Short mmCIF file of C-alpha atoms in Angstrom, two decimals:
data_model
loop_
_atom_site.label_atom_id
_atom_site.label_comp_id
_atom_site.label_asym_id
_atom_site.label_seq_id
_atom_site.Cartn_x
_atom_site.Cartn_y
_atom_site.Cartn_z
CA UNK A 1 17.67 -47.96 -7.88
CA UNK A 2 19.04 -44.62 -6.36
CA UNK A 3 16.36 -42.66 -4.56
CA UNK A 4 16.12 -38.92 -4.04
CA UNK A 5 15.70 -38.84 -0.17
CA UNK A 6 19.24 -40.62 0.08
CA UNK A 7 21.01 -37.76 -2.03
CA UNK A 8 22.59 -35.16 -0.09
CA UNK A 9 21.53 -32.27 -2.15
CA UNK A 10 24.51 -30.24 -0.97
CA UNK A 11 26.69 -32.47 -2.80
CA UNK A 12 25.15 -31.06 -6.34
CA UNK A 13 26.62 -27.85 -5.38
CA UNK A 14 30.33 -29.81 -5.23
CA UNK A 15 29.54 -31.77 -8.72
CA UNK A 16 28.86 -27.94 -10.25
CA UNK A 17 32.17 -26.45 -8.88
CA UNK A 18 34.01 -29.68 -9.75
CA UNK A 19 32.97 -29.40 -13.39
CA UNK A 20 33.70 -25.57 -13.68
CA UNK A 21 37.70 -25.98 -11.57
CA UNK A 22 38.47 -29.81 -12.96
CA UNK A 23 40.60 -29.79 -10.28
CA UNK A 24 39.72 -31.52 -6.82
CA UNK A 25 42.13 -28.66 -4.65
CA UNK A 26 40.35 -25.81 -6.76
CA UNK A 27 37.19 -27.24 -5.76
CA UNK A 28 38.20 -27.42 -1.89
CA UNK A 29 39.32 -23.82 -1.87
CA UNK A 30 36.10 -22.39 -3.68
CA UNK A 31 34.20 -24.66 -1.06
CA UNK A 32 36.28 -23.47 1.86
CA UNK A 33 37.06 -27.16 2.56
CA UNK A 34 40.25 -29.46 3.32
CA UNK A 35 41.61 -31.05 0.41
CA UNK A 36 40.81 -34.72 2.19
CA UNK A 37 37.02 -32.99 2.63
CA UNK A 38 36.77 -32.99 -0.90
CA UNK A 39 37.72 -36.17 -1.86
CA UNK A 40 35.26 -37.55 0.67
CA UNK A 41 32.72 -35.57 -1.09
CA UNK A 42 33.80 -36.70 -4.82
CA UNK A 43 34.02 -40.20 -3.02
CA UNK A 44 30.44 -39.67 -1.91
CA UNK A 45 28.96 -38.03 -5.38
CA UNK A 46 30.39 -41.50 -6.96
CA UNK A 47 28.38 -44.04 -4.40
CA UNK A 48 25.20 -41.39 -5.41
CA UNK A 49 25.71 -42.09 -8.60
CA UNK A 50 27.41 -45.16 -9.15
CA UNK A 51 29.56 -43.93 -11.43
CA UNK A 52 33.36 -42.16 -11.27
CA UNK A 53 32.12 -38.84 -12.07
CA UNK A 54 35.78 -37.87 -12.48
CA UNK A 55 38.94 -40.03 -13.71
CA UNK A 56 42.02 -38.05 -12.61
CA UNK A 57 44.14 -36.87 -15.52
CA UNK A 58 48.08 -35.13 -15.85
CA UNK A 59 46.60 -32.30 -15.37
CA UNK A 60 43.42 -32.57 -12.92
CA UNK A 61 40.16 -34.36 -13.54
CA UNK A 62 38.12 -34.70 -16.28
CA UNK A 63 34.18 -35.77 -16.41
CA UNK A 64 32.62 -39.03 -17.59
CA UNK A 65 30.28 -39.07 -20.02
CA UNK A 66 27.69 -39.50 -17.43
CA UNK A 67 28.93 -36.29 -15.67
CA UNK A 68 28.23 -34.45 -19.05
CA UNK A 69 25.37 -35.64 -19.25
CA UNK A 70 24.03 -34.40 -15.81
CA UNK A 71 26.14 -31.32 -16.08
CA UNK A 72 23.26 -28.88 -17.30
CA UNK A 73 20.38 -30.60 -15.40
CA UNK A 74 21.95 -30.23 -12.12
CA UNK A 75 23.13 -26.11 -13.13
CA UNK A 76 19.58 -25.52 -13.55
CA UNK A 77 19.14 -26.80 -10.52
CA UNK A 78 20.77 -25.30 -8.76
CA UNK A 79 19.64 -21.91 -10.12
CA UNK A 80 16.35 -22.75 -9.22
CA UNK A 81 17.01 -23.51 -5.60
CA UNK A 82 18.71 -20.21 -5.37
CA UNK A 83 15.44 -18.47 -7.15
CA UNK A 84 13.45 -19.75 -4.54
CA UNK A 85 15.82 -18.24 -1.46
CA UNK A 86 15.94 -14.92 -3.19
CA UNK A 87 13.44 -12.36 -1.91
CA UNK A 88 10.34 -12.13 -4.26
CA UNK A 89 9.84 -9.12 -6.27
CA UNK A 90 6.97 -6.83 -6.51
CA UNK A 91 5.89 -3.99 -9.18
CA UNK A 92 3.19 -2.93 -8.69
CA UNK A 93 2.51 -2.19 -12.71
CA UNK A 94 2.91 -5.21 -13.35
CA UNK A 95 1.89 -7.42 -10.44
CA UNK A 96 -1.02 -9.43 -11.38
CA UNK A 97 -3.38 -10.51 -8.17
CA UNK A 98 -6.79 -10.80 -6.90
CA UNK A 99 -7.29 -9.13 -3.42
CA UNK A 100 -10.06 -9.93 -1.29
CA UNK A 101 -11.63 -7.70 0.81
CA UNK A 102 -14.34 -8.23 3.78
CA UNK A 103 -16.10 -5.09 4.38
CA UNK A 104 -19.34 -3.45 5.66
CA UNK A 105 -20.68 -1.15 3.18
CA UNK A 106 -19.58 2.12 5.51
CA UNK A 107 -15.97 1.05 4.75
CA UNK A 108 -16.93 0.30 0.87
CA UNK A 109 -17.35 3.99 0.68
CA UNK A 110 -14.96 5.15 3.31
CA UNK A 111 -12.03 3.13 2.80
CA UNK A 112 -12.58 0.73 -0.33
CA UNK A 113 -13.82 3.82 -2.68
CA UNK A 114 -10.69 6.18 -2.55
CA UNK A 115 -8.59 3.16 -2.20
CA UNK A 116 -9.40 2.00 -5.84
CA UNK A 117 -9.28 4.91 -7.30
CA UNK A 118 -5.32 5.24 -6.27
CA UNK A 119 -5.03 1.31 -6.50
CA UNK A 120 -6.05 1.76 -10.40
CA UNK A 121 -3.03 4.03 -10.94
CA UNK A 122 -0.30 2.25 -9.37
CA UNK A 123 -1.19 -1.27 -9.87
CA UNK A 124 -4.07 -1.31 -12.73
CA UNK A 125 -3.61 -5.19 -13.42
CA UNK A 126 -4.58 -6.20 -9.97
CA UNK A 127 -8.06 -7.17 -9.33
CA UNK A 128 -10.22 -6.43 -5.91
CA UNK A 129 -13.33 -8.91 -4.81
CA UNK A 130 -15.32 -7.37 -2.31
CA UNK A 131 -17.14 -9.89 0.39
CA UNK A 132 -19.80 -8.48 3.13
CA UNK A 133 -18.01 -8.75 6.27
CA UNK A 134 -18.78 -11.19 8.65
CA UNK A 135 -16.81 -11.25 11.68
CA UNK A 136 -17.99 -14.57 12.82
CA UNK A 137 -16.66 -16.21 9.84
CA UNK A 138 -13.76 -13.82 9.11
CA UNK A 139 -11.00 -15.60 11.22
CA UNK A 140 -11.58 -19.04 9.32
CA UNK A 141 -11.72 -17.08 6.13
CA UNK A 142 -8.36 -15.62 6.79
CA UNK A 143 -6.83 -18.52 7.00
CA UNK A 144 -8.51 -20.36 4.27
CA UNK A 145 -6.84 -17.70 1.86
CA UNK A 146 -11.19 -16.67 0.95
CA UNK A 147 -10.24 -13.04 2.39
CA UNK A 148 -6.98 -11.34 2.17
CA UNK A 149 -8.11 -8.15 3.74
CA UNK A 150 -10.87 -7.46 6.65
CA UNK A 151 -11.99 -4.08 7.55
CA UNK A 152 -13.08 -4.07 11.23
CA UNK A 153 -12.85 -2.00 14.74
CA UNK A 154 -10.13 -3.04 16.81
CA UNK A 155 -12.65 -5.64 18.88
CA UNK A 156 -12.05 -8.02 16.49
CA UNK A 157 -9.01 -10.63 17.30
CA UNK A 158 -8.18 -14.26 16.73
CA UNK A 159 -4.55 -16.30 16.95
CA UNK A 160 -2.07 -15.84 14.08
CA UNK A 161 -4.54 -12.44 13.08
CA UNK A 162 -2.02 -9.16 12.56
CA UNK A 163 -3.62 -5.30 12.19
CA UNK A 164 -3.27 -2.18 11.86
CA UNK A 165 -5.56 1.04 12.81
CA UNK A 166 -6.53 2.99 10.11
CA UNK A 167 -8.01 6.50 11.21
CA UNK A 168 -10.51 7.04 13.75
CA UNK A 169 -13.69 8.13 12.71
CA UNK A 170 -15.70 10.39 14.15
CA UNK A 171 -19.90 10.87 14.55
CA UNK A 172 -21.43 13.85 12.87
CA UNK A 173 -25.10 15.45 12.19
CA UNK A 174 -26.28 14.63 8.72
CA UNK A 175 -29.13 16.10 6.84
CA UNK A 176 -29.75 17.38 3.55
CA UNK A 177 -28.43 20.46 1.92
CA UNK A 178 -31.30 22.32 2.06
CA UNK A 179 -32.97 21.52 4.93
CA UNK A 180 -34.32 24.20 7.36
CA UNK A 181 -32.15 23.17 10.03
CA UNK A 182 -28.89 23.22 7.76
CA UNK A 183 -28.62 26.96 7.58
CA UNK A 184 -28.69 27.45 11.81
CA UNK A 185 -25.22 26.01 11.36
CA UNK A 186 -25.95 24.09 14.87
CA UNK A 187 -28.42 22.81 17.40
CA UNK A 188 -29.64 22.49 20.79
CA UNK A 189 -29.71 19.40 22.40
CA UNK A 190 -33.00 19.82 22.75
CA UNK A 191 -33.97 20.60 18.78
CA UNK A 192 -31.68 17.57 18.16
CA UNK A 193 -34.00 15.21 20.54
CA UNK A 194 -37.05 16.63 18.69
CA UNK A 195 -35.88 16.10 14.90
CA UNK A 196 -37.03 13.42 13.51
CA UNK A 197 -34.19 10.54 12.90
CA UNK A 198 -33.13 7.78 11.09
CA UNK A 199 -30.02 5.10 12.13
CA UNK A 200 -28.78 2.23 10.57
CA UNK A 201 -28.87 -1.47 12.72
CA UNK A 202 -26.51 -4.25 11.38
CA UNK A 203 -28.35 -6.52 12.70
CA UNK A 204 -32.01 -4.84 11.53
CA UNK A 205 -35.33 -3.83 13.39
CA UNK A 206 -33.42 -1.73 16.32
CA UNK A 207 -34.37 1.94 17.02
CA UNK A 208 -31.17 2.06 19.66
CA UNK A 209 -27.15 3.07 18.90
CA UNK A 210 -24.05 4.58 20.25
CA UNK A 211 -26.40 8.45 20.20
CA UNK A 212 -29.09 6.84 21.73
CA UNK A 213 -26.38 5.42 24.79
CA UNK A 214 -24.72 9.04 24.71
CA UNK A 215 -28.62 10.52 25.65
CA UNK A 216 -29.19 8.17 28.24
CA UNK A 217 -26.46 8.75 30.12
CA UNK A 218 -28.03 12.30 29.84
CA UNK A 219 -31.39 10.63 30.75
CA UNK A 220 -32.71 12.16 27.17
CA UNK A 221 -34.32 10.13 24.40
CA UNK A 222 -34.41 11.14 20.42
CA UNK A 223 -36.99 10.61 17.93
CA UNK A 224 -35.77 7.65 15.63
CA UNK A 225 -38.51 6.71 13.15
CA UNK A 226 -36.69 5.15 10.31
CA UNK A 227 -34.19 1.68 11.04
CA UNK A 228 -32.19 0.59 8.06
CA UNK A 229 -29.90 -2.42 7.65
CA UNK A 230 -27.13 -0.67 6.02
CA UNK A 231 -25.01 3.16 5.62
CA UNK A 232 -25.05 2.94 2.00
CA UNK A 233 -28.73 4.49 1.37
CA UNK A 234 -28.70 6.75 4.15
CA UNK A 235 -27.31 9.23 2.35
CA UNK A 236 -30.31 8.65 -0.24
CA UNK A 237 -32.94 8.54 2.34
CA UNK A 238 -31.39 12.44 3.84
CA UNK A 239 -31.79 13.90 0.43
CA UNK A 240 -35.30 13.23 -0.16
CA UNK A 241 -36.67 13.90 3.67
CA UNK A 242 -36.58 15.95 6.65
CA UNK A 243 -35.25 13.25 8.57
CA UNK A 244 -31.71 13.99 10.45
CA UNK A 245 -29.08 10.46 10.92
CA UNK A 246 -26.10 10.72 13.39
CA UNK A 247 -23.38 9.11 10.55
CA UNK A 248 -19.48 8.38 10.80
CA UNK A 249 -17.91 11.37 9.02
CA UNK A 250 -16.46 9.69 6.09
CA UNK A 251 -19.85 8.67 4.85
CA UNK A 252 -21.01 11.99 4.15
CA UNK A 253 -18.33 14.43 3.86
CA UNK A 254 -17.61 14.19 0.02
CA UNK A 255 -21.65 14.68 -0.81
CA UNK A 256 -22.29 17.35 -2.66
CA UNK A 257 -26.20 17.18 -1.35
CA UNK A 258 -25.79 16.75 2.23
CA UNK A 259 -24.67 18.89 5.21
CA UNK A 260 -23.34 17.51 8.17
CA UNK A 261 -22.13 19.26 11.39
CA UNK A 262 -21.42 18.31 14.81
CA UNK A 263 -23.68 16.95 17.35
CA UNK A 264 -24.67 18.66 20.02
CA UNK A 265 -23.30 15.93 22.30
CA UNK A 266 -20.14 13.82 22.89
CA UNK A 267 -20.47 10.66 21.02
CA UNK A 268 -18.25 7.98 21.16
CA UNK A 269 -16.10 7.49 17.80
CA UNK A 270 -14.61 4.35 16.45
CA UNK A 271 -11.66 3.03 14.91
CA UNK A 272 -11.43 1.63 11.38
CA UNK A 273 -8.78 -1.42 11.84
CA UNK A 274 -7.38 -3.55 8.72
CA UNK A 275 -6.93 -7.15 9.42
CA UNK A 276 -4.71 -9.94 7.90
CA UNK A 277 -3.32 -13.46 8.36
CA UNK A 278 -0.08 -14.83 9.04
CA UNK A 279 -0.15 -16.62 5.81
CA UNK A 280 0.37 -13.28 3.87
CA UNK A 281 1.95 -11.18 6.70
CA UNK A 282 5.84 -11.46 4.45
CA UNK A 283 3.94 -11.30 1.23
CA UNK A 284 5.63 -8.18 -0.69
CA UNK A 285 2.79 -7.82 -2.82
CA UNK A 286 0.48 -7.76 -0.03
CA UNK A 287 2.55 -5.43 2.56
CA UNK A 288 2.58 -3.01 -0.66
CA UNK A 289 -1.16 -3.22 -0.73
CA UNK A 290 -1.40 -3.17 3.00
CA UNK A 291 0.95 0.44 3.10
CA UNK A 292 -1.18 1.79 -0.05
CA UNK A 293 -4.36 1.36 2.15
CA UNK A 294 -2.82 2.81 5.36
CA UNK A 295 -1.46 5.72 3.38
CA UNK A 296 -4.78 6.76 1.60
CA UNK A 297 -7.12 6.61 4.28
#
């Protein structure tokens, strides 16, 4: 009984040239051998596969029946082996995928939003599964192949974790269109203080973010009445009230309903970082998707 871990798979490439020359010095010059080389070789393919192979002739060698018979089993073979060292190719029309994305729901509207809209052009049979982000979890889920993508500032990092930076995103004054305050244009620090202000807390119940660290270096404090978990209502909550919201730019600056300006203090921005694994670092599909992202935002 012959077993596959004792076969020199190398020596399938001789048996295919050695069928297409029928000649044992053809075969050594295709194969950049010695003449001797290849007959240790065909001596070799024989003890593999206890059988001749090749019975010399007047003119050359000629195949047994058992070489016929393996003669288009071990061509497709071989073509598959050099399939799988070609590189993979990607178009995008066709490309068929499922991308997943970990996100907070800022970046579903900053980054994920215009990002489908072009994805849906260029690639319309891939399809995107968006996860709330959590950064705890998001290194395992990396490399567990449950998220693809993660959408995170640049304090995020973990071994084997590759990224790039986005854009930087900026802080501005949000309220409604037609709120009083919207037609001064600007205000003072000390109207801004006064106004009465919502923020959003990721981790719910605080009154307390970057503004409120900007004021206290100051030694000012602001009037936050409203907390919310999430940026994805805020926008909801400026239209129907008087209530002002320091915001990151790209959250507001497409709303038809809301007018935003700058605040009347330096606040810190951020920057919006995509994350991936090792796993899919080579991936052509997902470099594409990667350079797609990084080009629309």
């Amino acid at each position: 009984m012959r077993e596959l871990r004792n076969l020199d798979l190398n020596l399938l490439k001789a048996f295919d040239v050695l069928m297409d020359e029928k000649s044992v010095s053809k075969a050594a010059q295709r194969l950049s051998v010695t003449q001797p080389a290849m007959s240790g070789i065909l001596q070799r393919l024989r003890d593999s596969f206890n059988d001749p192979l090749f019975v010399r002739v007047q003119r050359g060698i000629v195949p047994t029946n058992r070489a016929l018979e393996f003669r288009q089993p071990i061509k497709q073979l071989l073509q598959s082996a050099e399939q799988l060292l070609q590189p993979k190719l990607f178009d995008p029309q066709t490309a068929e995928l499922t991308l997943t994305i970990a996100c907070t729901d800022y970046a579903l509207r900053a980054v994920i939003s215009p990002f489908l809209a072009v994805l849906k052009q260029r690639a319309p049979k891939i399809k995107v599964a968006i996860l709330a982000i959590n950064e705890q979890n998001l290194q395992s889920q990396l490399e567990q192949g449950i998220v693809d993508f993660g959408l995170v500032t640049p304090d995020f990092s973990a071994p084997d974790i590759h990224s790039k930076d986005l854009y930087q995103e900026q802080y501005v004054c949000a309220l409604r269109k037609d709120h009083p305050v919207a037609q001064q244009g600007s205000i003072s620090l000390e109207q801004f203080c006064r106004l009465e202000q919502a923020l959003v807390s990721y981790q719910g119940g605080s009154f307390s973010g970057a503004t409120d660290k900007a004021l206290a270096k100051l030694g000012l404090t602001r009037n936050v009445t409203v907390s919310v978990q999430n940026f994805i209502v805020m926008p909801e909550f400026l239209t129907n009230s008087d209530l002002l919201a320091v915001v990151p730019k790209r959250l507001v600056e497409n709303l038809a309903n809301i007018h935003y300006f700058e605040p009347p203090l330096q606040i810190d921005g951020f920057t919006k970082t995509l994350v991936w694994h090792e796993r899919t670092h080579r991936d052509p599909a997902y470099r594409w998707l990667r350079e797609l992202m990084a080009e629309v935002c």
